[in-house]
Amino acid sequence: MIKCTLSEVQDVAITLAKKVKRGTVVCLFGNLGAGKTTFSKALIKELTGNEEATSPTFNIIQTYEGKNNHVSHFDLYRIKNLEELNYIGLNEALDSSISIIEWPEIAANMLPSDAIKVYINFTDAPDQRIINISY
C-alpha cells in the first residue's frame, strides 16, 4: 500500500515502468477521478517519451511508439459487451504491446493471470490517494 498525493501518483507509475515489457498488461482500477489517467500518462511518458498522451475515453484505444516500446492504452468505460473488445483489437494488443487498461472489469476473462493490477483509491484528504499494486 502506497499513500501519496495525486502528483506523486506519477512517481509510482514511473517506478512501475521499470518492471514492464512487451506483453505486460497493467490494469487500472478506481472510481472516476481517482487518478487512473494521471497514472497512465506518466507510465506512457516513461515508456515512450511521449509527453502528449491523452485519455482514450472517446477513442477507446490510443497507441504510442517509443524507441523500444509499443504501448496500447485502453479505456473500457464505455464498452458494453465482449464483442466490442474483439472489434477494438484487445486480444492482439495483449500479445504485441505493453497494454494499459483503464476500467478492465469487462475484459476480466480475456486478461492474462499475470496482469499487474493497480488499485487507486481516494482518501479523506482531497489530494491524497492510496495505491495498491498486485503483481
Short mmCIF file of N, CA and C in Angstrom, two decimals:
data_model
loop_
_atom_site.label_atom_id
_atom_site.label_comp_id
_atom_site.label_asym_id
_atom_site.label_seq_id
_atom_site.Cartn_x
_atom_site.Cartn_y
_atom_site.Cartn_z
N MET A 1 0.84 -1.17 0.00
CA MET A 1 0.00 0.00 0.00
C MET A 1 0.89 1.24 0.00
N ILE A 2 0.58 2.16 -0.90
CA ILE A 2 1.34 3.40 -1.03
C ILE A 2 0.37 4.55 -0.82
N LYS A 3 0.65 5.39 0.15
CA LYS A 3 -0.15 6.60 0.35
C LYS A 3 0.62 7.75 -0.26
N CYS A 4 -0.03 8.50 -1.14
CA CYS A 4 0.68 9.56 -1.85
C CYS A 4 -0.28 10.66 -2.25
N THR A 5 0.30 11.79 -2.65
CA THR A 5 -0.50 12.87 -3.20
C THR A 5 -0.84 12.52 -4.64
N LEU A 6 -1.79 13.22 -5.19
CA LEU A 6 -2.17 12.97 -6.58
C LEU A 6 -0.98 13.18 -7.51
N SER A 7 -0.15 14.18 -7.23
CA SER A 7 1.03 14.40 -8.09
C SER A 7 2.05 13.27 -7.92
N GLU A 8 2.12 12.66 -6.76
CA GLU A 8 3.05 11.56 -6.54
C GLU A 8 2.58 10.26 -7.19
N VAL A 9 1.32 10.22 -7.62
CA VAL A 9 0.82 9.06 -8.37
C VAL A 9 1.72 8.85 -9.59
N GLN A 10 2.17 9.94 -10.19
CA GLN A 10 3.04 9.86 -11.35
C GLN A 10 4.36 9.17 -11.01
N ASP A 11 4.91 9.45 -9.84
CA ASP A 11 6.16 8.82 -9.42
C ASP A 11 6.00 7.31 -9.28
N VAL A 12 4.84 6.89 -8.80
CA VAL A 12 4.57 5.45 -8.66
C VAL A 12 4.54 4.81 -10.05
N ALA A 13 3.93 5.49 -11.01
CA ALA A 13 3.88 4.98 -12.39
C ALA A 13 5.27 4.88 -12.99
N ILE A 14 6.11 5.87 -12.74
CA ILE A 14 7.48 5.86 -13.27
C ILE A 14 8.26 4.69 -12.70
N THR A 15 8.06 4.40 -11.44
CA THR A 15 8.73 3.25 -10.82
C THR A 15 8.23 1.95 -11.44
N LEU A 16 6.94 1.85 -11.68
CA LEU A 16 6.38 0.64 -12.29
C LEU A 16 6.91 0.43 -13.70
N ALA A 17 7.17 1.51 -14.43
CA ALA A 17 7.64 1.41 -15.82
C ALA A 17 8.90 0.56 -15.93
N LYS A 18 9.71 0.55 -14.90
CA LYS A 18 10.95 -0.24 -14.93
C LYS A 18 10.70 -1.74 -14.90
N LYS A 19 9.46 -2.15 -14.59
CA LYS A 19 9.14 -3.56 -14.42
C LYS A 19 8.31 -4.15 -15.56
N VAL A 20 7.99 -3.33 -16.56
CA VAL A 20 7.14 -3.84 -17.63
C VAL A 20 7.92 -4.03 -18.93
N LYS A 21 7.39 -4.91 -19.77
CA LYS A 21 7.99 -5.19 -21.08
C LYS A 21 6.86 -5.60 -22.02
N ARG A 22 7.21 -5.83 -23.26
CA ARG A 22 6.19 -6.25 -24.23
C ARG A 22 5.42 -7.45 -23.69
N GLY A 23 4.12 -7.41 -23.79
CA GLY A 23 3.26 -8.47 -23.28
C GLY A 23 2.76 -8.22 -21.87
N THR A 24 3.30 -7.21 -21.20
CA THR A 24 2.82 -6.88 -19.86
C THR A 24 1.48 -6.17 -19.97
N VAL A 25 0.57 -6.55 -19.10
CA VAL A 25 -0.74 -5.90 -19.04
C VAL A 25 -0.85 -5.22 -17.68
N VAL A 26 -1.16 -3.93 -17.70
CA VAL A 26 -1.35 -3.15 -16.48
C VAL A 26 -2.82 -2.75 -16.43
N CYS A 27 -3.53 -3.25 -15.43
CA CYS A 27 -4.95 -2.95 -15.26
C CYS A 27 -5.12 -1.92 -14.16
N LEU A 28 -5.88 -0.87 -14.47
CA LEU A 28 -6.08 0.22 -13.52
C LEU A 28 -7.52 0.24 -13.02
N PHE A 29 -7.66 0.15 -11.70
CA PHE A 29 -8.96 0.15 -11.06
C PHE A 29 -9.10 1.39 -10.20
N GLY A 30 -10.29 1.95 -10.13
CA GLY A 30 -10.56 3.10 -9.27
C GLY A 30 -11.78 3.84 -9.76
N ASN A 31 -12.34 4.63 -8.89
CA ASN A 31 -13.51 5.42 -9.23
C ASN A 31 -13.15 6.53 -10.21
N LEU A 32 -14.16 7.14 -10.79
CA LEU A 32 -13.95 8.30 -11.66
C LEU A 32 -13.18 9.36 -10.89
N GLY A 33 -12.13 9.89 -11.51
CA GLY A 33 -11.35 10.96 -10.90
C GLY A 33 -10.32 10.52 -9.90
N ALA A 34 -10.15 9.21 -9.73
CA ALA A 34 -9.19 8.72 -8.73
C ALA A 34 -7.73 8.94 -9.15
N GLY A 35 -7.46 8.95 -10.45
CA GLY A 35 -6.09 9.15 -10.92
C GLY A 35 -5.61 8.12 -11.91
N LYS A 36 -6.51 7.31 -12.47
CA LYS A 36 -6.10 6.28 -13.43
C LYS A 36 -5.44 6.88 -14.66
N THR A 37 -6.02 7.94 -15.19
CA THR A 37 -5.44 8.57 -16.39
C THR A 37 -4.15 9.28 -16.05
N THR A 38 -4.07 9.91 -14.91
CA THR A 38 -2.82 10.54 -14.46
C THR A 38 -1.72 9.49 -14.40
N PHE A 39 -2.03 8.33 -13.83
CA PHE A 39 -1.09 7.22 -13.73
C PHE A 39 -0.69 6.76 -15.13
N SER A 40 -1.68 6.57 -16.00
CA SER A 40 -1.42 6.10 -17.37
C SER A 40 -0.51 7.04 -18.14
N LYS A 41 -0.80 8.33 -18.07
CA LYS A 41 0.00 9.31 -18.80
C LYS A 41 1.46 9.28 -18.36
N ALA A 42 1.69 9.18 -17.05
CA ALA A 42 3.07 9.12 -16.55
C ALA A 42 3.75 7.84 -16.99
N LEU A 43 3.03 6.73 -16.97
CA LEU A 43 3.59 5.45 -17.40
C LEU A 43 3.94 5.49 -18.89
N ILE A 44 3.05 6.02 -19.69
CA ILE A 44 3.28 6.13 -21.14
C ILE A 44 4.47 7.04 -21.42
N LYS A 45 4.54 8.15 -20.74
CA LYS A 45 5.65 9.07 -20.94
C LYS A 45 6.98 8.40 -20.61
N GLU A 46 7.01 7.67 -19.52
CA GLU A 46 8.25 6.99 -19.11
C GLU A 46 8.63 5.89 -20.10
N LEU A 47 7.65 5.19 -20.63
CA LEU A 47 7.92 4.07 -21.55
C LEU A 47 8.25 4.51 -22.97
N THR A 48 7.67 5.63 -23.41
CA THR A 48 7.82 6.01 -24.82
C THR A 48 8.43 7.39 -25.04
N GLY A 49 8.48 8.20 -23.99
CA GLY A 49 8.94 9.57 -24.15
C GLY A 49 7.86 10.50 -24.66
N ASN A 50 6.66 9.98 -24.89
CA ASN A 50 5.56 10.78 -25.42
C ASN A 50 4.94 11.61 -24.31
N GLU A 51 5.05 12.91 -24.43
CA GLU A 51 4.51 13.80 -23.41
C GLU A 51 3.08 14.23 -23.72
N GLU A 52 2.55 13.79 -24.84
CA GLU A 52 1.22 14.21 -25.26
C GLU A 52 0.18 13.10 -25.10
N ALA A 53 0.42 12.15 -24.24
CA ALA A 53 -0.54 11.07 -24.03
C ALA A 53 -1.86 11.66 -23.56
N THR A 54 -2.94 11.13 -24.11
CA THR A 54 -4.27 11.61 -23.76
C THR A 54 -5.14 10.44 -23.32
N SER A 55 -6.22 10.75 -22.67
CA SER A 55 -7.15 9.72 -22.25
C SER A 55 -7.89 9.18 -23.47
N PRO A 56 -7.98 7.86 -23.60
CA PRO A 56 -8.71 7.30 -24.73
C PRO A 56 -10.20 7.10 -24.44
N THR A 57 -10.76 7.92 -23.57
CA THR A 57 -12.16 7.76 -23.19
C THR A 57 -13.08 7.70 -24.40
N PHE A 58 -12.89 8.57 -25.36
CA PHE A 58 -13.79 8.59 -26.52
C PHE A 58 -13.29 7.72 -27.65
N ASN A 59 -11.99 7.58 -27.81
CA ASN A 59 -11.42 6.73 -28.86
C ASN A 59 -11.38 5.27 -28.45
N ILE A 60 -11.41 4.99 -27.18
CA ILE A 60 -11.33 3.69 -26.54
C ILE A 60 -9.90 3.15 -26.53
N ILE A 61 -9.13 3.41 -27.58
CA ILE A 61 -7.73 2.96 -27.60
C ILE A 61 -6.85 4.05 -28.21
N GLN A 62 -5.70 4.24 -27.62
CA GLN A 62 -4.63 5.09 -28.16
C GLN A 62 -3.37 4.24 -28.17
N THR A 63 -2.57 4.39 -29.21
CA THR A 63 -1.31 3.67 -29.25
C THR A 63 -0.15 4.66 -29.31
N TYR A 64 0.98 4.23 -28.74
CA TYR A 64 2.16 5.08 -28.66
C TYR A 64 3.38 4.24 -29.00
N GLU A 65 4.28 4.82 -29.76
CA GLU A 65 5.53 4.16 -30.12
C GLU A 65 6.68 4.85 -29.40
N GLY A 66 7.50 4.06 -28.78
CA GLY A 66 8.72 4.57 -28.17
C GLY A 66 9.90 3.93 -28.85
N LYS A 67 11.08 4.27 -28.41
CA LYS A 67 12.29 3.71 -29.00
C LYS A 67 12.29 2.19 -28.91
N ASN A 68 11.91 1.67 -27.76
CA ASN A 68 11.92 0.22 -27.56
C ASN A 68 10.56 -0.34 -27.16
N ASN A 69 9.53 0.50 -27.12
CA ASN A 69 8.24 0.04 -26.62
C ASN A 69 7.09 0.47 -27.50
N HIS A 70 6.12 -0.40 -27.62
CA HIS A 70 4.84 -0.09 -28.23
C HIS A 70 3.82 -0.21 -27.10
N VAL A 71 3.04 0.85 -26.87
CA VAL A 71 2.08 0.86 -25.77
C VAL A 71 0.68 1.04 -26.34
N SER A 72 -0.24 0.19 -25.89
CA SER A 72 -1.65 0.32 -26.22
C SER A 72 -2.38 0.72 -24.95
N HIS A 73 -3.05 1.84 -24.98
CA HIS A 73 -3.76 2.37 -23.82
C HIS A 73 -5.26 2.28 -24.09
N PHE A 74 -5.95 1.48 -23.29
CA PHE A 74 -7.38 1.25 -23.46
C PHE A 74 -8.15 1.90 -22.33
N ASP A 75 -9.32 2.43 -22.65
CA ASP A 75 -10.27 2.88 -21.65
C ASP A 75 -11.58 2.15 -21.97
N LEU A 76 -11.92 1.17 -21.16
CA LEU A 76 -13.07 0.31 -21.45
C LEU A 76 -14.35 0.77 -20.76
N TYR A 77 -14.36 1.98 -20.26
CA TYR A 77 -15.51 2.51 -19.51
C TYR A 77 -16.81 2.41 -20.31
N ARG A 78 -16.75 2.69 -21.60
CA ARG A 78 -17.96 2.72 -22.43
C ARG A 78 -18.24 1.40 -23.14
N ILE A 79 -17.40 0.39 -22.95
CA ILE A 79 -17.61 -0.90 -23.60
C ILE A 79 -18.76 -1.62 -22.90
N LYS A 80 -19.69 -2.13 -23.68
CA LYS A 80 -20.89 -2.76 -23.10
C LYS A 80 -20.92 -4.28 -23.25
N ASN A 81 -20.15 -4.82 -24.23
CA ASN A 81 -20.18 -6.28 -24.39
C ASN A 81 -18.83 -6.77 -24.91
N LEU A 82 -18.62 -8.06 -24.75
CA LEU A 82 -17.33 -8.67 -25.10
C LEU A 82 -17.02 -8.59 -26.58
N GLU A 83 -18.04 -8.58 -27.43
CA GLU A 83 -17.80 -8.49 -28.88
C GLU A 83 -17.05 -7.20 -29.24
N GLU A 84 -17.33 -6.14 -28.52
CA GLU A 84 -16.66 -4.87 -28.78
C GLU A 84 -15.16 -4.98 -28.50
N LEU A 85 -14.78 -5.80 -27.54
CA LEU A 85 -13.36 -5.98 -27.21
C LEU A 85 -12.60 -6.60 -28.38
N ASN A 86 -13.23 -7.53 -29.07
CA ASN A 86 -12.61 -8.12 -30.26
C ASN A 86 -12.50 -7.09 -31.37
N TYR A 87 -13.51 -6.27 -31.52
CA TYR A 87 -13.53 -5.25 -32.57
C TYR A 87 -12.40 -4.23 -32.39
N ILE A 88 -12.10 -3.86 -31.15
CA ILE A 88 -11.06 -2.85 -30.92
C ILE A 88 -9.66 -3.46 -30.88
N GLY A 89 -9.55 -4.79 -30.99
CA GLY A 89 -8.24 -5.43 -31.08
C GLY A 89 -7.55 -5.67 -29.75
N LEU A 90 -8.32 -5.86 -28.70
CA LEU A 90 -7.71 -6.07 -27.39
C LEU A 90 -6.82 -7.32 -27.37
N ASN A 91 -7.31 -8.43 -27.90
CA ASN A 91 -6.52 -9.67 -27.89
C ASN A 91 -5.16 -9.50 -28.55
N GLU A 92 -5.14 -8.85 -29.71
CA GLU A 92 -3.89 -8.67 -30.43
C GLU A 92 -2.91 -7.80 -29.63
N ALA A 93 -3.44 -6.76 -29.01
CA ALA A 93 -2.58 -5.84 -28.25
C ALA A 93 -1.97 -6.53 -27.03
N LEU A 94 -2.71 -7.44 -26.42
CA LEU A 94 -2.21 -8.10 -25.21
C LEU A 94 -0.91 -8.85 -25.48
N ASP A 95 -0.76 -9.37 -26.69
CA ASP A 95 0.44 -10.13 -27.04
C ASP A 95 1.56 -9.26 -27.63
N SER A 96 1.19 -8.19 -28.31
CA SER A 96 2.18 -7.48 -29.10
C SER A 96 2.67 -6.16 -28.51
N SER A 97 2.10 -5.75 -27.40
CA SER A 97 2.50 -4.45 -26.85
C SER A 97 2.44 -4.49 -25.33
N ILE A 98 2.80 -3.40 -24.73
CA ILE A 98 2.51 -3.18 -23.32
C ILE A 98 1.10 -2.62 -23.31
N SER A 99 0.19 -3.25 -22.59
CA SER A 99 -1.20 -2.81 -22.58
C SER A 99 -1.53 -2.18 -21.23
N ILE A 100 -2.07 -0.99 -21.29
CA ILE A 100 -2.55 -0.29 -20.10
C ILE A 100 -4.06 -0.22 -20.26
N ILE A 101 -4.79 -0.75 -19.28
CA ILE A 101 -6.24 -0.85 -19.42
C ILE A 101 -6.93 -0.19 -18.23
N GLU A 102 -7.63 0.90 -18.52
CA GLU A 102 -8.47 1.52 -17.51
C GLU A 102 -9.86 0.88 -17.59
N TRP A 103 -10.49 0.68 -16.46
CA TRP A 103 -11.80 0.02 -16.36
C TRP A 103 -11.75 -1.39 -16.97
N PRO A 104 -10.86 -2.26 -16.51
CA PRO A 104 -10.67 -3.57 -17.13
C PRO A 104 -11.71 -4.63 -16.76
N GLU A 105 -12.65 -4.30 -15.91
CA GLU A 105 -13.57 -5.32 -15.38
C GLU A 105 -14.28 -6.13 -16.45
N ILE A 106 -14.75 -5.50 -17.52
CA ILE A 106 -15.49 -6.22 -18.55
C ILE A 106 -14.60 -7.22 -19.29
N ALA A 107 -13.29 -7.00 -19.29
CA ALA A 107 -12.36 -7.87 -20.01
C ALA A 107 -11.71 -8.91 -19.11
N ALA A 108 -12.18 -9.05 -17.90
CA ALA A 108 -11.52 -9.91 -16.91
C ALA A 108 -11.19 -11.31 -17.43
N ASN A 109 -12.09 -11.91 -18.18
CA ASN A 109 -11.86 -13.28 -18.68
C ASN A 109 -10.84 -13.34 -19.81
N MET A 110 -10.51 -12.22 -20.41
CA MET A 110 -9.56 -12.19 -21.51
C MET A 110 -8.14 -11.86 -21.05
N LEU A 111 -8.01 -11.36 -19.85
CA LEU A 111 -6.72 -10.85 -19.38
C LEU A 111 -5.84 -11.97 -18.84
N PRO A 112 -4.54 -11.86 -19.03
CA PRO A 112 -3.63 -12.90 -18.52
C PRO A 112 -3.62 -12.92 -16.99
N SER A 113 -3.35 -14.07 -16.44
CA SER A 113 -3.34 -14.21 -14.98
C SER A 113 -2.22 -13.41 -14.33
N ASP A 114 -1.19 -13.08 -15.11
CA ASP A 114 -0.08 -12.32 -14.53
C ASP A 114 -0.20 -10.81 -14.77
N ALA A 115 -1.39 -10.35 -15.12
CA ALA A 115 -1.60 -8.91 -15.31
C ALA A 115 -1.30 -8.19 -14.01
N ILE A 116 -0.68 -7.03 -14.12
CA ILE A 116 -0.42 -6.20 -12.96
C ILE A 116 -1.69 -5.41 -12.68
N LYS A 117 -2.14 -5.47 -11.44
CA LYS A 117 -3.37 -4.77 -11.05
C LYS A 117 -3.01 -3.60 -10.16
N VAL A 118 -3.44 -2.40 -10.57
CA VAL A 118 -3.17 -1.17 -9.83
C VAL A 118 -4.52 -0.62 -9.37
N TYR A 119 -4.66 -0.53 -8.05
CA TYR A 119 -5.88 0.00 -7.45
C TYR A 119 -5.58 1.38 -6.89
N ILE A 120 -6.30 2.39 -7.38
CA ILE A 120 -6.11 3.77 -6.92
C ILE A 120 -7.39 4.19 -6.22
N ASN A 121 -7.26 4.55 -4.96
CA ASN A 121 -8.44 4.90 -4.16
C ASN A 121 -8.29 6.26 -3.53
N PHE A 122 -9.43 6.92 -3.35
CA PHE A 122 -9.48 8.19 -2.65
C PHE A 122 -9.23 7.97 -1.16
N THR A 123 -8.82 9.03 -0.49
CA THR A 123 -8.75 9.05 0.97
C THR A 123 -9.62 10.22 1.43
N ASP A 124 -9.60 10.49 2.72
CA ASP A 124 -10.38 11.62 3.25
C ASP A 124 -9.81 12.96 2.79
N ALA A 125 -8.51 13.00 2.52
CA ALA A 125 -7.88 14.24 2.05
C ALA A 125 -8.04 14.33 0.54
N PRO A 126 -8.48 15.47 0.00
CA PRO A 126 -8.77 15.57 -1.43
C PRO A 126 -7.59 15.30 -2.35
N ASP A 127 -6.37 15.60 -1.92
CA ASP A 127 -5.21 15.41 -2.78
C ASP A 127 -4.42 14.15 -2.42
N GLN A 128 -4.98 13.28 -1.63
CA GLN A 128 -4.30 12.04 -1.24
C GLN A 128 -4.93 10.84 -1.93
N ARG A 129 -4.09 9.88 -2.25
CA ARG A 129 -4.57 8.63 -2.83
C ARG A 129 -3.86 7.48 -2.12
N ILE A 130 -4.50 6.34 -2.15
CA ILE A 130 -3.87 5.10 -1.70
C ILE A 130 -3.78 4.20 -2.93
N ILE A 131 -2.58 3.72 -3.21
CA ILE A 131 -2.35 2.84 -4.36
C ILE A 131 -1.93 1.47 -3.85
N ASN A 132 -2.58 0.45 -4.36
CA ASN A 132 -2.17 -0.92 -4.10
C ASN A 132 -1.85 -1.55 -5.45
N ILE A 133 -0.69 -2.20 -5.51
CA ILE A 133 -0.28 -2.85 -6.76
C ILE A 133 -0.12 -4.33 -6.49
N SER A 134 -0.75 -5.12 -7.33
CA SER A 134 -0.71 -6.58 -7.21
C SER A 134 -0.01 -7.14 -8.45
N TYR A 135 1.10 -7.85 -8.21
CA TYR A 135 1.87 -8.43 -9.32
C TYR A 135 1.49 -9.88 -9.53
#
